Structure formats: structure tokens, C-alpha cells
PDB file of C-alpha atoms in Angstrom:
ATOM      1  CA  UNK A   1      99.544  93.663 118.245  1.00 58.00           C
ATOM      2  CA  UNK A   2     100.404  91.386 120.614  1.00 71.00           C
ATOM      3  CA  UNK A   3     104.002  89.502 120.474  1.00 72.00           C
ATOM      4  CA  UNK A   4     104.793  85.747 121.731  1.00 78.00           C
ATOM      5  CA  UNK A   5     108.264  86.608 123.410  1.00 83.00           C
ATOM      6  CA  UNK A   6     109.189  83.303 121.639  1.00 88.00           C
ATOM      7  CA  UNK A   7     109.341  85.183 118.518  1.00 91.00           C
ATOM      8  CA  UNK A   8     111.563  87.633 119.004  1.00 95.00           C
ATOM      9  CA  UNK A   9     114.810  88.092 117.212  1.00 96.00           C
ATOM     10  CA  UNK A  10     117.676  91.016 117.403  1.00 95.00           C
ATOM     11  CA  UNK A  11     118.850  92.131 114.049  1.00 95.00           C
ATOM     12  CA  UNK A  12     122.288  90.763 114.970  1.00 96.00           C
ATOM     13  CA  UNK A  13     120.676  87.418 115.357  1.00 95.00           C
ATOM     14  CA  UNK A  14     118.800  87.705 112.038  1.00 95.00           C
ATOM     15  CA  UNK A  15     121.928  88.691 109.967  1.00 95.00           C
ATOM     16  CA  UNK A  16     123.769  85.866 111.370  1.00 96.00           C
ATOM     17  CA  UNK A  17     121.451  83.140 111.455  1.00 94.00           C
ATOM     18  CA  UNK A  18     117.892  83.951 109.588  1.00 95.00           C
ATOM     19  CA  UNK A  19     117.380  80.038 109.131  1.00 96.00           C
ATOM     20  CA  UNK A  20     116.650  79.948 112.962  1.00 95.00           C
ATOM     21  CA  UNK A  21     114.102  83.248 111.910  1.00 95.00           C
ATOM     22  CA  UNK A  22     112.671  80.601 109.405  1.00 95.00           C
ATOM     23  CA  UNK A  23     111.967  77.810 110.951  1.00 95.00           C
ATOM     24  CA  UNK A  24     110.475  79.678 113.643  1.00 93.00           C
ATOM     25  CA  UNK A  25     108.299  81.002 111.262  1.00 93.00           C
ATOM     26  CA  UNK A  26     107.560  77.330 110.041  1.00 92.00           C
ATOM     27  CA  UNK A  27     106.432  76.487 113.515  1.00 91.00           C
ATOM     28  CA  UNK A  28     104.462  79.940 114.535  1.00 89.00           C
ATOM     29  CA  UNK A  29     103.383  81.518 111.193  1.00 86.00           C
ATOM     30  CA  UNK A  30     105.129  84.587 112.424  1.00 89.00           C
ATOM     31  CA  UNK A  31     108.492  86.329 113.936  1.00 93.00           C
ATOM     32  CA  UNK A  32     109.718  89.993 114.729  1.00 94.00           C
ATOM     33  CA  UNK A  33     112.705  91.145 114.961  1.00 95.00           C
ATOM     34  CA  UNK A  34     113.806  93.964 117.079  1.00 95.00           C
ATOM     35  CA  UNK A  35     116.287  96.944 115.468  1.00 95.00           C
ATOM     36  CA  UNK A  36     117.636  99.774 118.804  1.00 95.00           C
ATOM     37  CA  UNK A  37     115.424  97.628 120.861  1.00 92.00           C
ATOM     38  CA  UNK A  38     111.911  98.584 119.491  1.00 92.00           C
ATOM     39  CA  UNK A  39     110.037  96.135 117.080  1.00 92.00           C
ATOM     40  CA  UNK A  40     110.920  97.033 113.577  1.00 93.00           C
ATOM     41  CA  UNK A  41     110.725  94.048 110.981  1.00 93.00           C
ATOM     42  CA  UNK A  42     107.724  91.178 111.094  1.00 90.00           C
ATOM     43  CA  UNK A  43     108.766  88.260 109.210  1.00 92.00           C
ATOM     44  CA  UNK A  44     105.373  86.212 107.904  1.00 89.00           C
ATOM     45  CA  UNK A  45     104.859  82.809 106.497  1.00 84.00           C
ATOM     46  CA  UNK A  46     102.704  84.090 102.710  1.00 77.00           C
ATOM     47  CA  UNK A  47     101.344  80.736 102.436  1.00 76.00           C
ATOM     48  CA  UNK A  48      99.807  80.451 105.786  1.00 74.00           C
ATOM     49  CA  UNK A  49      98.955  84.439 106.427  1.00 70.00           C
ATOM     50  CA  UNK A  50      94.774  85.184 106.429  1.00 66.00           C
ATOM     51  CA  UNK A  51      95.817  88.942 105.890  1.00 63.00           C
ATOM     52  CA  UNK A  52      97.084  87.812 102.222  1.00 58.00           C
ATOM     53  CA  UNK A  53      95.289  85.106 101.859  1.00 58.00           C
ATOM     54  CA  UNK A  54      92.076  87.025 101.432  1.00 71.00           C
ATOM     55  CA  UNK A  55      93.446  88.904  98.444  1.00 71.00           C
ATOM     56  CA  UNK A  56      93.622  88.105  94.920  1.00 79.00           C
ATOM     57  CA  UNK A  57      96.323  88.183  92.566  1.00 81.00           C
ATOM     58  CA  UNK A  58      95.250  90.930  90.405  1.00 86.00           C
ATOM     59  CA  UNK A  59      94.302  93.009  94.141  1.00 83.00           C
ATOM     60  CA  UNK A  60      98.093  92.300  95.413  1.00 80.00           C
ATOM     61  CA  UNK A  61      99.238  93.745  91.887  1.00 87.00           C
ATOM     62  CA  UNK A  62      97.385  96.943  92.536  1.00 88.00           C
ATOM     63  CA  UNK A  63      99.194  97.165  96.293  1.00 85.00           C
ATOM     64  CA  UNK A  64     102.482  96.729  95.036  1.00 87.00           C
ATOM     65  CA  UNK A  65     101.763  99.042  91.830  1.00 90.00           C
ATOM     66  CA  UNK A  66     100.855 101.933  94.059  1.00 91.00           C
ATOM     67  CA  UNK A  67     103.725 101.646  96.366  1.00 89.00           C
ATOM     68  CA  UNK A  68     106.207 101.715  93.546  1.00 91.00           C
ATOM     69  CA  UNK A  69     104.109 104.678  92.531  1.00 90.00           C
ATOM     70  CA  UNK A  70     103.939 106.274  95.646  1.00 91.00           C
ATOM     71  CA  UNK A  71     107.634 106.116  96.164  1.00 92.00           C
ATOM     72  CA  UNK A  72     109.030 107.155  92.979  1.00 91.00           C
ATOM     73  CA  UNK A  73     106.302 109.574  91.914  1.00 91.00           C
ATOM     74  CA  UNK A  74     108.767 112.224  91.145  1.00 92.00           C
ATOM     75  CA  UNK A  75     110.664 110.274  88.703  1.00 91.00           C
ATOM     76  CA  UNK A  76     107.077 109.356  87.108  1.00 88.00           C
ATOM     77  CA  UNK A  77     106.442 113.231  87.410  1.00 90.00           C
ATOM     78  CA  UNK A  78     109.302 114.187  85.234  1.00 90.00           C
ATOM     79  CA  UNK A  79     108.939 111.753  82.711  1.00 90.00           C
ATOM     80  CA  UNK A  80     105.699 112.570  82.170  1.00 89.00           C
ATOM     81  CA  UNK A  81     106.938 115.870  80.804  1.00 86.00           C
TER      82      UNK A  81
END
């Protein structure tokens, strides 16, 4: 992935001023911030993204559904009992 160094935000610049993060965003379609000095959060415009674009509503559903599985599959687990 390759990262236009005019993107780039620390975390202490996002927590105190994400509306610069934003409008950034509005201009680029994307942003990272950096967390300990390594790339850790990409912030995306939804509207203007091909990766999401390309999916329907009923196929973004069934990504969310299985990380909410995936995560709390022991609680699912026991309930089942």
C-alpha cells in the first residue's frame, strides 16, 4: 500500500483535531494515521471508496454479521447450550 505523506496523521493529532482528518479525507478519499510510529488506523471516505462500492447491501450485512460472530463466538457458544 502505498501512502501520500500528505495523509498522514499522529494519533495525538487525530484526538485533538479529527476535522482536519476529515476534510483531508474530503479532498484525497483517504488518510492514515500513525499509533508508536507505525501505520495503524486508515480513515476512508464510504461514499467515494471502489473497495465498498462494489458490494451490496445484503453482502456488507454478511461481513459485519461474521465479524460480530467471529468475535463473540464464545458467548454464542454458551448460549447455544
Amino acid at each position: 500500500m502505498m501512502i501520500n505523506t500528505d495523509t498522514i496523521y499522529s494519533m495525538t493529532q487525530a484526538n485533538q483535531n479529527f476535522s482536519q482528518i476529515a476534510k483531508t479525507v474530503d479532498r484525497q478519499g483517504e488518510a492514515v494515521v500513525f499509533k508508536n510510529n507505525k501505520p495503524k488506523y486508515l480513515v476512508l471516505d464510504i461514499e467515494n471508496n471502489d473497495l465498498l462500492l462494489d458490494l451490496t447491501d445484503d453482502e456488507k450485512i454478511d461481513i459485519v454479521a461474521k465479524r460480530i460472530l467471529n468475535k463473540y463466538i464464545g458467548a454464542f457458544k454458551e448460549l447455544a447450550k
